[in-house]
Structure formats: C-alpha cells, structure tokens
Amino acid sequence: MNITKKDIDKLNAVLTVEVSKEDYSDNVEKVLKNYRKTANIPGFRKGHIPMGMVKKQYGKAVLVEEVNKVLQDALQKYLTEEKLDVLGNPLPKNESEIDWDAEDYKFEFELGLAPQFDVDVKGKEIVHYKIVADDKMLDNQVKTIRKQYGKLISKNEVEKGDEITGTFTSTEKEIEKKSTFSTEDIKGKKQLDALIGAKVGDTVTLKTKGMFADDHDNQKHLGVDHDDAHGLDIEVSLKIEEVNQREMAELNQELFDKLFGEGKVTSEDELKAKIKEDAEGQFAQQSDQKLLNDVVESLIENTKFDLPKEFLQRWIAMTGEKRLSEEEAKAEYERSEKGLRYQLIEGKLRAENNLQVTFDELKDHSKNMIKAQMAQFGQTNPTDEEVESITARILSNREEVERLSEQLNTAKLLDFFKENAKLKVKEITFDKFIKEAYA
C-alpha cells in the first residue's frame, strides 16, 4: 500500500491511497471461507457449497468491505504517524470512479487542514466585575428574613403591606389560579387602589397590564405561559379568600440560632456580615461566568486565521444524519463557524499551557465534592473508606465523569485567564452589574 499527500494550499490537501491485491486478498479469502461454512443456499448442505458459488454470491460485497477496512486503517495510521492536524474527516474524492472488477485500486481523499495561528490572551482589556452586596441589598435581605420567619395575623380588610390569598380567573385566557401575593408586589396604582380596602369574600376586577412590578409574576400568579406573561393585557377577576398581615420576626438570638446554628451569629451586624459573605460568594460565580464569556468572545474576535471553508461545507453536507443541500450546508457552517474557531483556540491554549485535566485531579475533585455534599447533611467527618467507595462509584459512570471533567476544564481555563489576560477590575453592586453586563 502506498500513500502520498499533495498540498493544494495551506488549508487543503489531497491524499492518494494505492491499494494492491496483496493488501486485502488474504482477508477476503478468509471471510469467504467462513461464509462457505455458515451460508445457507438451497440445494447444498451447510459447509459443502462450492467456493465458486460463494464467490459469485458474496465476493463483490466482501471485497468492497475488506478493501474499505484496510483503507480506513491505513488512513488513520498515516494521519497519526504524520501528525496531521485535520478538521472533520477525510472526504472521498473519486468514490464513484472506482472499478471494483480490477485488482488494484487508487483512492483519493480531500483533507481540511487546521490553520497555524498564535493566541494572545494579553491583547484587549477585559472588565472583571467584583460584585458587592451594598447596604440597600443587605437591609432588604434582613427584611425578607424577618418576614419569612415572622407571624401571620389574619385580617378581614386589605391594607398596604398585607398578603392576599385568592383565585384569579379569566375566560379570555382560561385562567383559574389560586395564588398568594403581597400588595408590595403590585406596581400599578389603579390595581393597588382597587385592592386596598377590599374585604375577604370580595371579587375585584383588575387590569393585568403593568399590574406587577415584574412581568414574570404574571406567569407565577396567573398561571399563563412565559410568552403570554410579557406584556399581558387582559382583565382578570380576583376572589379574595384570605388577608394576612405579616408581623416581622424580632432580630434576636433565637432567630440567629435558627438561621445559622447556635451561637454562630449574635448580632444584626454579624447577620449582615454573614449575608454579605454568602451573597458575594454567589455573585463571584456570576462574575466568573461573565468574565469567561467576555474573554472567549474577545479571543474569537481578535484571533485571526482562515479555515478551509469550502471543505468544511462539503464535510457538513455529507456527514450528518441526512445529506444536506449546498445551501443548507453553507447555513449550518455559518452557524457553527464561531464555535469551531473557539474549539481550535481553546485546544491550542490547553496544549501550550498544560491545561488538560488529569485523572488524579478528577479523583480529588470528586472527593471534595462528596465531602461537601455529606457535610450539608451533617456528616462532617466521613471515613476515607466511605469517600473512596462513593468516588469509585461516581468515576465508573461515564456521564458523571464527563460532567465533572467539564467542570474542571472550565475551572482551569478560568484560572488561566485570571492570571494571564489583561483584566480591569471594576467594583459594582449587583443591580448595576445586571444592567451593565446584560443590557
């Protein structure tokens, strides 16, 4: 067997594979002999079928299959030994021209070659948000906690700050939904005026447009789907079934112990400090995700290289579940080009900076995750045998291994960007972060 490569340009090449009779004949003969032993042909006993008849009936199909086997093996071996970095898979170029009645064959394959390029993570400056919990947020969280752990006092008439339980109905949208909400959730002045002074047993007609401070509350309280929730503009009837005033819990040691355990928090200042710590820990995850997204977008935009576009479009057209037209393949390529570019960039970064996840790292990550989960359920000192046993079970699950590997890969890449990218730290409150980062 002989394989030669002809470069068309830096991104495209053609492989020519010459297969001679000696490369496949022994395999074909072996398969046909086995067919002779096992085939069922009317008029002949199993194992006594003339070889000529076996060759006539099965010879061409076996020949094609065995030639393709040695061909694929040779291709993979060549690509590996020559260390060719190809995109997609080799595409047959002269498949329809093969004369299977001959003894020697010449196959041609198109190759799409990965481009050569450099990645500069220190290029464009990226904002790294440090999200802080401000006094307003802390005060609101304390208020929410006090409400949550406070007492409900039953009433007959609605006043500001009360909680209302009732059933919303509408024939137009087929709504019949029981819900509980606070008058503080109501944004519309007309709707609030209609509720204030209403009594248990009353039915109040309300316009939904602008009723709640957040349109998503239409989904929550009225039971409409997500698309209908935005800009919903109908009339609904509310049959009031309960009115309750929530008496806020006192900020005392009993409440602190209920929230965090005995003696861990002893004052309102310590409560706010704990809320701030927990909130900013969660904010850090959102900030990290934003940073990762921004660095990725910047790298895609600023790392310039060409791709074998026409080859990839042909590859997309030929290798899916169904063959695509030229227009469909072009559209699919345009949808996936950005992702492909980042795959190449990320692969280069990982290879050049040793960012691959090792099995030992995966195992340690699994152990730490298990210990953290066990601690949540009060088991703070598990034995090594328990942890090892659970770890082994997790690592025997392929889907779980893939999920954990993805987590570790992302964490490694994020740490690399934090250490090497040109970052500008910007301190910001959560509300301002949402407006600025996702406007």
Coordinates of N, CA, C and O in Angstrom, one line a residue, residues 355-371 387-388 390-412:
L355 N -3.1 22.6 30.2 CA -4.4 22.8 30.9 C -5.3 21.6 30.9 O -6.5 21.7 31.2
Q356 N -4.8 20.5 30.5 CA -5.6 19.3 30.5 C -5.8 18.8 31.9 O -5.0 18.9 32.8
V357 N -7.0 18.1 32.1 CA -7.3 17.6 33.4 C -6.8 16.2 33.5 O -7.0 15.3 32.7
T358 N -6.1 15.9 34.6 CA -5.5 14.5 34.9 C -6.5 13.7 35.7 O -7.4 14.3 36.3
F359 N -6.3 12.4 35.7 CA -7.2 11.5 36.4 C -7.1 11.8 37.9 O -8.2 11.8 38.6
D360 N -5.9 12.1 38.4 CA -5.8 12.4 39.8 C -6.5 13.6 40.2 O -7.1 13.7 41.3
E361 N -6.5 14.6 39.4 CA -7.2 15.9 39.6 C -8.7 15.6 39.6 O -9.5 16.1 40.5
L362 N -9.2 14.8 38.7 CA -10.6 14.4 38.6 C -11.0 13.7 39.9 O -12.1 13.9 40.5
K363 N -10.2 12.8 40.4 CA -10.5 12.0 41.6 C -10.5 12.9 42.8 O -11.4 12.8 43.6
D364 N -9.6 13.8 42.9 CA -9.5 14.7 44.1 C -10.8 15.6 44.1 O -11.4 15.9 45.1
H365 N -11.1 16.1 42.9 CA -12.3 17.0 42.7 C -13.6 16.2 43.2 O -14.4 16.8 43.9
S366 N -13.7 14.9 42.8 CA -14.8 14.1 43.2 C -14.9 14.0 44.7 O -15.9 14.1 45.3
K367 N -13.7 13.7 45.3 CA -13.7 13.5 46.8 C -14.1 14.8 47.5 O -14.9 14.7 48.4
N368 N -13.6 15.9 47.0 CA -14.0 17.2 47.7 C -15.5 17.5 47.5 O -16.1 18.0 48.5
M369 N -16.0 17.2 46.4 CA -17.5 17.3 46.1 C -18.3 16.4 47.0 O -19.3 16.9 47.6
I370 N -17.8 15.2 47.2 CA -18.6 14.2 48.1 C -18.5 14.7 49.5 O -19.6 14.7 50.2
K371 N -17.4 15.1 50.0 CA -17.3 15.6 51.4 C -18.1 16.8 51.6 O -18.8 16.9 52.7
V387 N -15.6 7.7 51.5 CA -15.3 8.6 50.4 C -14.8 7.9 49.2 O -15.2 8.1 48.1
E388 N -13.8 6.9 49.4 CA -13.2 6.2 48.3 C -14.3 5.4 47.6 O -14.3 5.3 46.4
I390 N -17.6 5.9 47.4 CA -18.5 6.7 46.6 C -17.8 7.3 45.4 O -18.4 7.4 44.3
T391 N -16.5 7.7 45.6 CA -15.7 8.2 44.4 C -15.6 7.2 43.3 O -15.8 7.5 42.1
A392 N -15.3 5.9 43.7 CA -15.2 4.9 42.7 C -16.5 4.7 41.9 O -16.5 4.5 40.7
R393 N -17.6 4.8 42.7 CA -18.9 4.6 42.0 C -19.2 5.7 41.0 O -19.7 5.5 39.9
I394 N -18.8 6.9 41.4 CA -19.0 8.1 40.6 C -18.2 8.0 39.3 O -18.6 8.2 38.2
L395 N -16.9 7.6 39.5 CA -16.0 7.6 38.4 C -16.2 6.4 37.4 O -15.6 6.3 36.4
S396 N -17.1 5.5 37.8 CA -17.5 4.4 36.9 C -18.6 4.8 36.0 O -19.0 4.0 35.1
N397 N -19.2 6.0 36.3 CA -20.3 6.5 35.5 C -19.8 7.4 34.4 O -19.3 8.5 34.7
R398 N -19.9 7.0 33.2 CA -19.3 7.8 32.1 C -19.8 9.2 32.0 O -19.1 10.2 31.8
E399 N -21.2 9.3 32.1 CA -21.8 10.7 32.0 C -21.3 11.6 33.2 O -21.1 12.8 33.0
E400 N -21.2 11.0 34.4 CA -20.7 11.8 35.5 C -19.3 12.2 35.3 O -18.9 13.3 35.7
V401 N -18.5 11.3 34.8 CA -17.1 11.7 34.5 C -17.0 12.8 33.5 O -16.2 13.7 33.7
E402 N -17.8 12.8 32.5 CA -17.8 13.8 31.5 C -18.2 15.2 32.1 O -17.7 16.2 31.8
R403 N -19.2 15.1 33.0 CA -19.7 16.3 33.6 C -18.7 16.9 34.6 O -18.4 18.1 34.5
L404 N -18.0 16.1 35.4 CA -17.0 16.6 36.3 C -15.8 17.1 35.5 O -15.2 18.1 35.9
S405 N -15.4 16.4 34.5 CA -14.3 16.8 33.6 C -14.5 18.2 33.0 O -13.6 19.0 33.0
E406 N -15.8 18.4 32.6 CA -16.1 19.7 32.0 C -16.0 20.8 33.1 O -15.5 21.9 32.8
Q407 N -16.5 20.5 34.3 CA -16.3 21.5 35.4 C -14.9 21.8 35.6 O -14.5 23.0 35.7
L408 N -14.0 20.8 35.7 CA -12.6 21.0 36.0 C -11.9 21.8 34.8 O -11.1 22.6 35.0
N409 N -12.3 21.4 33.6 CA -11.7 22.0 32.4 C -12.0 23.5 32.4 O -11.1 24.3 32.2
T410 N -13.3 23.8 32.7 CA -13.7 25.2 32.7 C -13.0 26.0 33.8 O -12.5 27.1 33.6
A411 N -12.9 25.3 35.0 CA -12.2 26.0 36.2 C -10.7 26.3 35.8 O -10.2 27.3 36.2
K412 N -10.0 25.3 35.2 CA -8.6 25.5 34.8 C -8.5 26.7 33.8 O -7.6 27.5 33.9

